[in-house]
Amino acid sequence: MRLRVEFTTEPFDLEEAPAHAVVAREVVETAGLDAVDVGPFGNTAEGEADAVLTAVDAMLRRSLGAGATRISLQVNVAEEDGR
């Protein structure tokens, strides 16, 4: 099964990326996920279920440890081969 995760970390700072946002992005960028897209207002990544769930666990733990006060998260089952 493939999963797609979308998340944002807060508090926002449009002047400079806060430490918790940098950590969250590093986690998904190095987790071996497909279709990683990071941006100032949200991040998405897709991959096999185990890899996504492992990355989500690490992202939550490390982002909270780096000062995030809120993390909005959505996980969806991704369509495979047009199904």
mmCIF file of N, CA, C and O in Angstrom:
data_model
loop_
_atom_site.group_PDB
_atom_site.id
_atom_site.type_symbol
_atom_site.label_atom_id
_atom_site.label_comp_id
_atom_site.label_asym_id
_atom_site.label_seq_id
_atom_site.Cartn_x
_atom_site.Cartn_y
_atom_site.Cartn_z
ATOM 1 N N MET A 1 0.842 -1.173 0.000
ATOM 2 C CA MET A 1 0.000 0.000 0.000
ATOM 3 C C MET A 1 0.893 1.245 0.000
ATOM 4 O O MET A 1 1.908 1.278 0.675
ATOM 5 N N ARG A 2 0.468 2.230 -0.759
ATOM 6 C CA ARG A 2 1.176 3.509 -0.800
ATOM 7 C C ARG A 2 0.382 4.549 -0.025
ATOM 8 O O ARG A 2 -0.848 4.545 -0.046
ATOM 9 N N LEU A 3 1.103 5.426 0.654
ATOM 10 C CA LEU A 3 0.470 6.494 1.420
ATOM 11 C C LEU A 3 1.008 7.842 0.974
ATOM 12 O O LEU A 3 2.153 7.952 0.529
ATOM 13 N N ARG A 4 0.170 8.851 1.110
ATOM 14 C CA ARG A 4 0.561 10.236 0.849
ATOM 15 C C ARG A 4 0.373 11.007 2.146
ATOM 16 O O ARG A 4 -0.685 10.937 2.772
ATOM 17 N N VAL A 5 1.401 11.733 2.579
ATOM 18 C CA VAL A 5 1.329 12.525 3.799
ATOM 19 C C VAL A 5 1.457 14.001 3.430
ATOM 20 O O VAL A 5 2.235 14.371 2.554
ATOM 21 N N GLU A 6 0.647 14.809 4.075
ATOM 22 C CA GLU A 6 0.718 16.261 3.954
ATOM 23 C C GLU A 6 0.823 16.811 5.371
ATOM 24 O O GLU A 6 0.085 16.382 6.252
ATOM 25 N N PHE A 7 1.741 17.765 5.587
ATOM 26 C CA PHE A 7 1.879 18.301 6.934
ATOM 27 C C PHE A 7 2.407 19.721 6.927
ATOM 28 O O PHE A 7 3.059 20.158 5.988
ATOM 29 N N THR A 8 2.106 20.422 8.008
ATOM 30 C CA THR A 8 2.687 21.730 8.290
ATOM 31 C C THR A 8 3.084 21.755 9.758
ATOM 32 O O THR A 8 2.484 21.060 10.583
ATOM 33 N N THR A 9 4.111 22.525 10.056
ATOM 34 C CA THR A 9 4.530 22.712 11.444
ATOM 35 C C THR A 9 4.367 24.173 11.803
ATOM 36 O O THR A 9 4.463 25.048 10.943
ATOM 37 N N GLU A 10 4.096 24.424 13.045
ATOM 38 C CA GLU A 10 3.924 25.795 13.523
ATOM 39 C C GLU A 10 4.729 25.978 14.799
ATOM 40 O O GLU A 10 5.005 24.999 15.490
ATOM 41 N N PRO A 11 5.085 27.182 15.151
ATOM 42 C CA PRO A 11 4.638 28.457 14.594
ATOM 43 C C PRO A 11 5.377 28.795 13.285
ATOM 44 O O PRO A 11 6.486 28.338 13.036
ATOM 45 N N PHE A 12 4.668 29.567 12.464
ATOM 46 C CA PHE A 12 5.214 30.026 11.191
ATOM 47 C C PHE A 12 6.165 31.186 11.406
ATOM 48 O O PHE A 12 6.012 31.974 12.330
ATOM 49 N N ASP A 13 7.118 31.298 10.522
ATOM 50 C CA ASP A 13 7.993 32.470 10.456
ATOM 51 C C ASP A 13 8.341 32.645 8.985
ATOM 52 O O ASP A 13 9.076 31.838 8.422
ATOM 53 N N LEU A 14 7.775 33.664 8.352
ATOM 54 C CA LEU A 14 7.997 33.861 6.926
ATOM 55 C C LEU A 14 9.356 34.477 6.609
ATOM 56 O O LEU A 14 9.795 34.468 5.475
ATOM 57 N N GLU A 15 10.028 35.000 7.608
ATOM 58 C CA GLU A 15 11.345 35.604 7.394
ATOM 59 C C GLU A 15 12.440 34.544 7.297
ATOM 60 O O GLU A 15 13.344 34.651 6.487
ATOM 61 N N GLU A 16 12.369 33.552 8.161
ATOM 62 C CA GLU A 16 13.393 32.511 8.218
ATOM 63 C C GLU A 16 12.739 31.216 8.682
ATOM 64 O O GLU A 16 11.935 31.218 9.612
ATOM 65 N N ALA A 17 13.089 30.123 8.040
ATOM 66 C CA ALA A 17 12.500 28.834 8.418
ATOM 67 C C ALA A 17 12.904 28.479 9.842
ATOM 68 O O ALA A 17 14.091 28.432 10.159
ATOM 69 N N PRO A 18 11.909 28.233 10.728
ATOM 70 C CA PRO A 18 12.229 27.849 12.106
ATOM 71 C C PRO A 18 12.899 26.470 12.145
ATOM 72 O O PRO A 18 12.743 25.661 11.228
ATOM 73 N N ALA A 19 13.603 26.211 13.222
ATOM 74 C CA ALA A 19 14.325 24.938 13.375
ATOM 75 C C ALA A 19 13.396 23.738 13.202
ATOM 76 O O ALA A 19 13.762 22.749 12.562
ATOM 77 N N HIS A 20 12.183 23.812 13.742
ATOM 78 C CA HIS A 20 11.263 22.665 13.645
ATOM 79 C C HIS A 20 10.850 22.393 12.206
ATOM 80 O O HIS A 20 10.671 21.246 11.809
ATOM 81 N N ALA A 21 10.735 23.435 11.389
ATOM 82 C CA ALA A 21 10.383 23.255 9.978
ATOM 83 C C ALA A 21 11.550 22.646 9.209
ATOM 84 O O ALA A 21 11.360 21.764 8.362
ATOM 85 N N VAL A 22 12.752 23.089 9.508
ATOM 86 C CA VAL A 22 13.947 22.546 8.857
ATOM 87 C C VAL A 22 14.099 21.067 9.183
ATOM 88 O O VAL A 22 14.340 20.238 8.300
ATOM 89 N N VAL A 23 13.906 20.719 10.447
ATOM 90 C CA VAL A 23 14.012 19.324 10.871
ATOM 91 C C VAL A 23 12.966 18.465 10.169
ATOM 92 O O VAL A 23 13.277 17.376 9.664
ATOM 93 N N ALA A 24 11.732 18.934 10.115
ATOM 94 C CA ALA A 24 10.660 18.169 9.470
ATOM 95 C C ALA A 24 10.985 17.910 8.005
ATOM 96 O O ALA A 24 10.805 16.799 7.496
ATOM 97 N N ARG A 25 11.464 18.923 7.331
ATOM 98 C CA ARG A 25 11.813 18.763 5.915
ATOM 99 C C ARG A 25 12.977 17.811 5.731
ATOM 100 O O ARG A 25 12.975 16.991 4.812
ATOM 101 N N GLU A 26 13.966 17.896 6.588
ATOM 102 C CA GLU A 26 15.109 16.985 6.499
ATOM 103 C C GLU A 26 14.661 15.537 6.652
ATOM 104 O O GLU A 26 15.147 14.651 5.947
ATOM 105 N N VAL A 27 13.738 15.304 7.566
ATOM 106 C CA VAL A 27 13.252 13.937 7.798
ATOM 107 C C VAL A 27 12.626 13.378 6.529
ATOM 108 O O VAL A 27 12.971 12.276 6.092
ATOM 109 N N VAL A 28 11.701 14.109 5.914
ATOM 110 C CA VAL A 28 11.025 13.560 4.729
ATOM 111 C C VAL A 28 11.954 13.509 3.516
ATOM 112 O O VAL A 28 11.830 12.613 2.687
ATOM 113 N N GLU A 29 12.883 14.445 3.427
ATOM 114 C CA GLU A 29 13.791 14.449 2.279
ATOM 115 C C GLU A 29 14.800 13.310 2.335
ATOM 116 O O GLU A 29 15.298 12.880 1.299
ATOM 117 N N THR A 30 15.094 12.800 3.513
ATOM 118 C CA THR A 30 16.087 11.730 3.648
ATOM 119 C C THR A 30 15.457 10.367 3.939
ATOM 120 O O THR A 30 16.187 9.400 4.175
ATOM 121 N N ALA A 31 14.141 10.283 3.910
ATOM 122 C CA ALA A 31 13.448 9.044 4.282
ATOM 123 C C ALA A 31 13.257 8.072 3.114
ATOM 124 O O ALA A 31 12.653 7.025 3.290
ATOM 125 N N GLY A 32 13.740 8.421 1.944
ATOM 126 C CA GLY A 32 13.581 7.529 0.806
ATOM 127 C C GLY A 32 12.173 7.496 0.259
ATOM 128 O O GLY A 32 11.764 6.507 -0.352
ATOM 129 N N LEU A 33 11.421 8.579 0.474
ATOM 130 C CA LEU A 33 10.054 8.662 -0.033
ATOM 131 C C LEU A 33 10.055 9.200 -1.457
ATOM 132 O O LEU A 33 11.014 9.827 -1.902
ATOM 133 N N ASP A 34 8.946 8.975 -2.162
ATOM 134 C CA ASP A 34 8.789 9.455 -3.528
ATOM 135 C C ASP A 34 8.061 10.794 -3.516
ATOM 136 O O ASP A 34 7.336 11.105 -2.574
ATOM 137 N N ALA A 35 8.223 11.544 -4.564
ATOM 138 C CA ALA A 35 7.435 12.752 -4.800
ATOM 139 C C ALA A 35 7.415 13.696 -3.604
ATOM 140 O O ALA A 35 6.366 14.186 -3.212
ATOM 141 N N VAL A 36 8.562 13.950 -3.015
ATOM 142 C CA VAL A 36 8.651 14.874 -1.886
ATOM 143 C C VAL A 36 8.573 16.300 -2.407
ATOM 144 O O VAL A 36 9.278 16.674 -3.338
ATOM 145 N N ASP A 37 7.686 17.090 -1.812
ATOM 146 C CA ASP A 37 7.526 18.495 -2.192
ATOM 147 C C ASP A 37 7.466 19.313 -0.915
ATOM 148 O O ASP A 37 6.540 19.145 -0.114
ATOM 149 N N VAL A 38 8.463 20.171 -0.700
ATOM 150 C CA VAL A 38 8.484 21.015 0.491
ATOM 151 C C VAL A 38 8.230 22.457 0.081
ATOM 152 O O VAL A 38 8.641 22.894 -0.979
ATOM 153 N N GLY A 39 7.495 23.164 0.920
ATOM 154 C CA GLY A 39 7.183 24.555 0.635
ATOM 155 C C GLY A 39 6.968 25.327 1.913
ATOM 156 O O GLY A 39 6.933 24.759 2.999
ATOM 157 N N PRO A 40 6.792 26.640 1.793
ATOM 158 C CA PRO A 40 6.655 27.471 2.990
ATOM 159 C C PRO A 40 5.347 27.250 3.750
ATOM 160 O O PRO A 40 5.273 27.523 4.941
ATOM 161 N N PHE A 41 4.318 26.746 3.068
ATOM 162 C CA PHE A 41 3.016 26.596 3.723
ATOM 163 C C PHE A 41 2.557 25.156 3.857
ATOM 164 O O PHE A 41 1.475 24.889 4.348
ATOM 165 N N GLY A 42 3.371 24.225 3.419
ATOM 166 C CA GLY A 42 2.996 22.823 3.548
ATOM 167 C C GLY A 42 3.988 21.929 2.840
ATOM 168 O O GLY A 42 4.755 22.377 1.995
ATOM 169 N N ASN A 43 3.965 20.687 3.201
ATOM 170 C CA ASN A 43 4.892 19.697 2.666
ATOM 171 C C ASN A 43 4.116 18.435 2.343
ATOM 172 O O ASN A 43 3.180 18.072 3.063
ATOM 173 N N THR A 44 4.509 17.761 1.271
ATOM 174 C CA THR A 44 3.871 16.500 0.915
ATOM 175 C C THR A 44 4.942 15.486 0.545
ATOM 176 O O THR A 44 6.033 15.840 0.080
ATOM 177 N N ALA A 45 4.617 14.229 0.749
ATOM 178 C CA ALA A 45 5.494 13.144 0.337
ATOM 179 C C ALA A 45 4.640 11.899 0.156
ATOM 180 O O ALA A 45 3.571 11.768 0.754
ATOM 181 N N GLU A 46 5.135 11.008 -0.655
ATOM 182 C CA GLU A 46 4.411 9.774 -0.937
ATOM 183 C C GLU A 46 5.402 8.625 -0.967
ATOM 184 O O GLU A 46 6.561 8.805 -1.337
ATOM 185 N N GLY A 47 4.935 7.462 -0.554
ATOM 186 C CA GLY A 47 5.796 6.287 -0.595
ATOM 187 C C GLY A 47 5.090 5.068 -0.049
ATOM 188 O O GLY A 47 3.884 5.100 0.241
ATOM 189 N N GLU A 48 5.858 3.999 0.073
ATOM 190 C CA GLU A 48 5.308 2.770 0.635
ATOM 191 C C GLU A 48 4.904 3.015 2.087
ATOM 192 O O GLU A 48 5.525 3.809 2.793
ATOM 193 N N ALA A 49 3.861 2.337 2.537
ATOM 194 C CA ALA A 49 3.263 2.589 3.851
ATOM 195 C C ALA A 49 4.284 2.559 4.985
ATOM 196 O O ALA A 49 4.315 3.475 5.817
ATOM 197 N N ASP A 50 5.113 1.535 5.047
ATOM 198 C CA ASP A 50 6.080 1.449 6.147
ATOM 199 C C ASP A 50 7.035 2.629 6.162
ATOM 200 O O ASP A 50 7.341 3.177 7.219
ATOM 201 N N ALA A 51 7.511 3.041 4.997
ATOM 202 C CA ALA A 51 8.443 4.169 4.919
ATOM 203 C C ALA A 51 7.760 5.469 5.329
ATOM 204 O O ALA A 51 8.347 6.288 6.049
ATOM 205 N N VAL A 52 6.528 5.668 4.889
ATOM 206 C CA VAL A 52 5.796 6.892 5.252
ATOM 207 C C VAL A 52 5.524 6.924 6.749
ATOM 208 O O VAL A 52 5.748 7.943 7.408
ATOM 209 N N LEU A 53 5.056 5.828 7.307
ATOM 210 C CA LEU A 53 4.748 5.801 8.737
ATOM 211 C C LEU A 53 5.998 5.984 9.595
ATOM 212 O O LEU A 53 5.957 6.677 10.619
ATOM 213 N N THR A 54 7.097 5.406 9.168
ATOM 214 C CA THR A 54 8.359 5.603 9.889
ATOM 215 C C THR A 54 8.779 7.071 9.818
ATOM 216 O O THR A 54 9.204 7.654 10.819
ATOM 217 N N ALA A 55 8.655 7.675 8.643
ATOM 218 C CA ALA A 55 9.013 9.085 8.477
ATOM 219 C C ALA A 55 8.100 9.987 9.295
ATOM 220 O O ALA A 55 8.563 10.962 9.906
ATOM 221 N N VAL A 56 6.814 9.683 9.338
ATOM 222 C CA VAL A 56 5.867 10.494 10.119
ATOM 223 C C VAL A 56 6.224 10.434 11.604
ATOM 224 O O VAL A 56 6.253 11.455 12.287
ATOM 225 N N ASP A 57 6.530 9.253 12.098
ATOM 226 C CA ASP A 57 6.933 9.112 13.501
ATOM 227 C C ASP A 57 8.168 9.966 13.799
ATOM 228 O O ASP A 57 8.189 10.738 14.762
ATOM 229 N N ALA A 58 9.184 9.848 12.952
ATOM 230 C CA ALA A 58 10.409 10.627 13.155
ATOM 231 C C ALA A 58 10.149 12.121 13.026
ATOM 232 O O ALA A 58 10.668 12.923 13.812
ATOM 233 N N MET A 59 9.341 12.514 12.044
ATOM 234 C CA MET A 59 9.038 13.925 11.840
ATOM 235 C C MET A 59 8.323 14.516 13.052
ATOM 236 O O MET A 59 8.667 15.600 13.523
ATOM 237 N N LEU A 60 7.343 13.803 13.585
ATOM 238 C CA LEU A 60 6.619 14.296 14.755
ATOM 239 C C LEU A 60 7.554 14.443 15.954
ATOM 240 O O LEU A 60 7.595 15.497 16.603
ATOM 241 N N ARG A 61 8.303 13.419 16.243
ATOM 242 C CA ARG A 61 9.197 13.434 17.409
ATOM 243 C C ARG A 61 10.272 14.518 17.286
ATOM 244 O O ARG A 61 10.508 15.285 18.222
ATOM 245 N N ARG A 62 10.914 14.595 16.133
ATOM 246 C CA ARG A 62 12.013 15.543 15.969
ATOM 247 C C ARG A 62 11.519 16.981 15.860
ATOM 248 O O ARG A 62 12.159 17.897 16.378
ATOM 249 N N SER A 63 10.390 17.205 15.189
ATOM 250 C CA SER A 63 9.855 18.565 15.062
ATOM 251 C C SER A 63 9.388 19.102 16.413
ATOM 252 O O SER A 63 9.656 20.264 16.748
ATOM 253 N N LEU A 64 8.710 18.288 17.180
ATOM 254 C CA LEU A 64 8.289 18.715 18.514
ATOM 255 C C LEU A 64 9.505 18.989 19.392
ATOM 256 O O LEU A 64 9.536 19.967 20.138
ATOM 257 N N GLY A 65 10.521 18.155 19.271
ATOM 258 C CA GLY A 65 11.747 18.364 20.021
ATOM 259 C C GLY A 65 12.498 19.628 19.614
ATOM 260 O O GLY A 65 13.264 20.187 20.390
ATOM 261 N N ALA A 66 12.254 20.093 18.379
ATOM 262 C CA ALA A 66 12.932 21.288 17.875
ATOM 263 C C ALA A 66 12.081 22.550 18.042
ATOM 264 O O ALA A 66 12.426 23.595 17.504
ATOM 265 N N GLY A 67 10.951 22.435 18.765
ATOM 266 C CA GLY A 67 10.185 23.627 19.084
ATOM 267 C C GLY A 67 8.835 23.792 18.419
ATOM 268 O O GLY A 67 8.174 24.809 18.625
ATOM 269 N N ALA A 68 8.393 22.832 17.633
ATOM 270 C CA ALA A 68 7.058 22.945 17.042
ATOM 271 C C ALA A 68 6.013 22.937 18.157
ATOM 272 O O ALA A 68 6.127 22.174 19.118
ATOM 273 N N THR A 69 5.021 23.799 18.027
ATOM 274 C CA THR A 69 3.934 23.841 19.004
ATOM 275 C C THR A 69 2.647 23.236 18.446
ATOM 276 O O THR A 69 1.708 22.992 19.192
ATOM 277 N N ARG A 70 2.637 23.018 17.128
ATOM 278 C CA ARG A 70 1.482 22.406 16.479
ATOM 279 C C ARG A 70 1.952 21.792 15.164
ATOM 280 O O ARG A 70 2.728 22.396 14.435
ATOM 281 N N ILE A 71 1.460 20.597 14.890
ATOM 282 C CA ILE A 71 1.746 19.935 13.619
ATOM 283 C C ILE A 71 0.412 19.449 13.061
ATOM 284 O O ILE A 71 -0.282 18.662 13.695
ATOM 285 N N SER A 72 0.068 19.957 11.897
ATOM 286 C CA SER A 72 -1.142 19.514 11.209
ATOM 287 C C SER A 72 -0.723 18.435 10.225
ATOM 288 O O SER A 72 0.212 18.620 9.443
ATOM 289 N N LEU A 73 -1.441 17.325 10.252
ATOM 290 C CA LEU A 73 -1.014 16.151 9.506
ATOM 291 C C LEU A 73 -2.216 15.468 8.871
ATOM 292 O O LEU A 73 -3.254 15.320 9.511
ATOM 293 N N GLN A 74 -2.041 15.071 7.628
ATOM 294 C CA GLN A 74 -3.069 14.293 6.948
ATOM 295 C C GLN A 74 -2.384 13.159 6.206
ATOM 296 O O GLN A 74 -1.389 13.374 5.518
ATOM 297 N N VAL A 75 -2.897 11.946 6.367
ATOM 298 C CA VAL A 75 -2.353 10.786 5.675
ATOM 299 C C VAL A 75 -3.481 10.160 4.869
ATOM 300 O O VAL A 75 -4.561 9.902 5.408
ATOM 301 N N ASN A 76 -3.223 9.910 3.589
ATOM 302 C CA ASN A 76 -4.209 9.303 2.698
ATOM 303 C C ASN A 76 -3.605 8.097 2.014
ATOM 304 O O ASN A 76 -2.397 8.079 1.737
ATOM 305 N N VAL A 77 -4.447 7.126 1.708
ATOM 306 C CA VAL A 77 -4.018 6.022 0.874
ATOM 307 C C VAL A 77 -3.911 6.568 -0.545
ATOM 308 O O VAL A 77 -4.848 7.195 -1.053
ATOM 309 N N ALA A 78 -2.765 6.362 -1.170
ATOM 310 C CA ALA A 78 -2.522 6.867 -2.521
ATOM 311 C C ALA A 78 -2.986 5.825 -3.519
ATOM 312 O O ALA A 78 -2.841 4.616 -3.296
ATOM 313 N N GLU A 79 -3.505 6.295 -4.628
ATOM 314 C CA GLU A 79 -3.927 5.384 -5.682
ATOM 315 C C GLU A 79 -2.699 4.777 -6.334
ATOM 316 O O GLU A 79 -1.694 5.438 -6.543
ATOM 317 N N GLU A 80 -2.808 3.497 -6.650
ATOM 318 C CA GLU A 80 -1.711 2.799 -7.318
ATOM 319 C C GLU A 80 -2.156 2.408 -8.718
ATOM 320 O O GLU A 80 -3.238 1.868 -8.898
ATOM 321 N N ASP A 81 -1.328 2.701 -9.696
ATOM 322 C CA ASP A 81 -1.601 2.316 -11.093
ATOM 323 C C ASP A 81 -2.980 2.735 -11.538
ATOM 324 O O ASP A 81 -3.693 1.974 -12.202
ATOM 325 N N GLY A 82 -3.410 3.944 -11.165
ATOM 326 C CA GLY A 82 -4.686 4.470 -11.617
ATOM 327 C C GLY A 82 -5.907 3.858 -10.980
ATOM 328 O O GLY A 82 -7.025 4.100 -11.375
ATOM 329 N N ARG A 83 -5.712 3.013 -9.959
ATOM 330 C CA ARG A 83 -6.869 2.400 -9.285
ATOM 331 C C ARG A 83 -7.398 3.297 -8.208
ATOM 332 O O ARG A 83 -6.765 4.083 -7.615
#
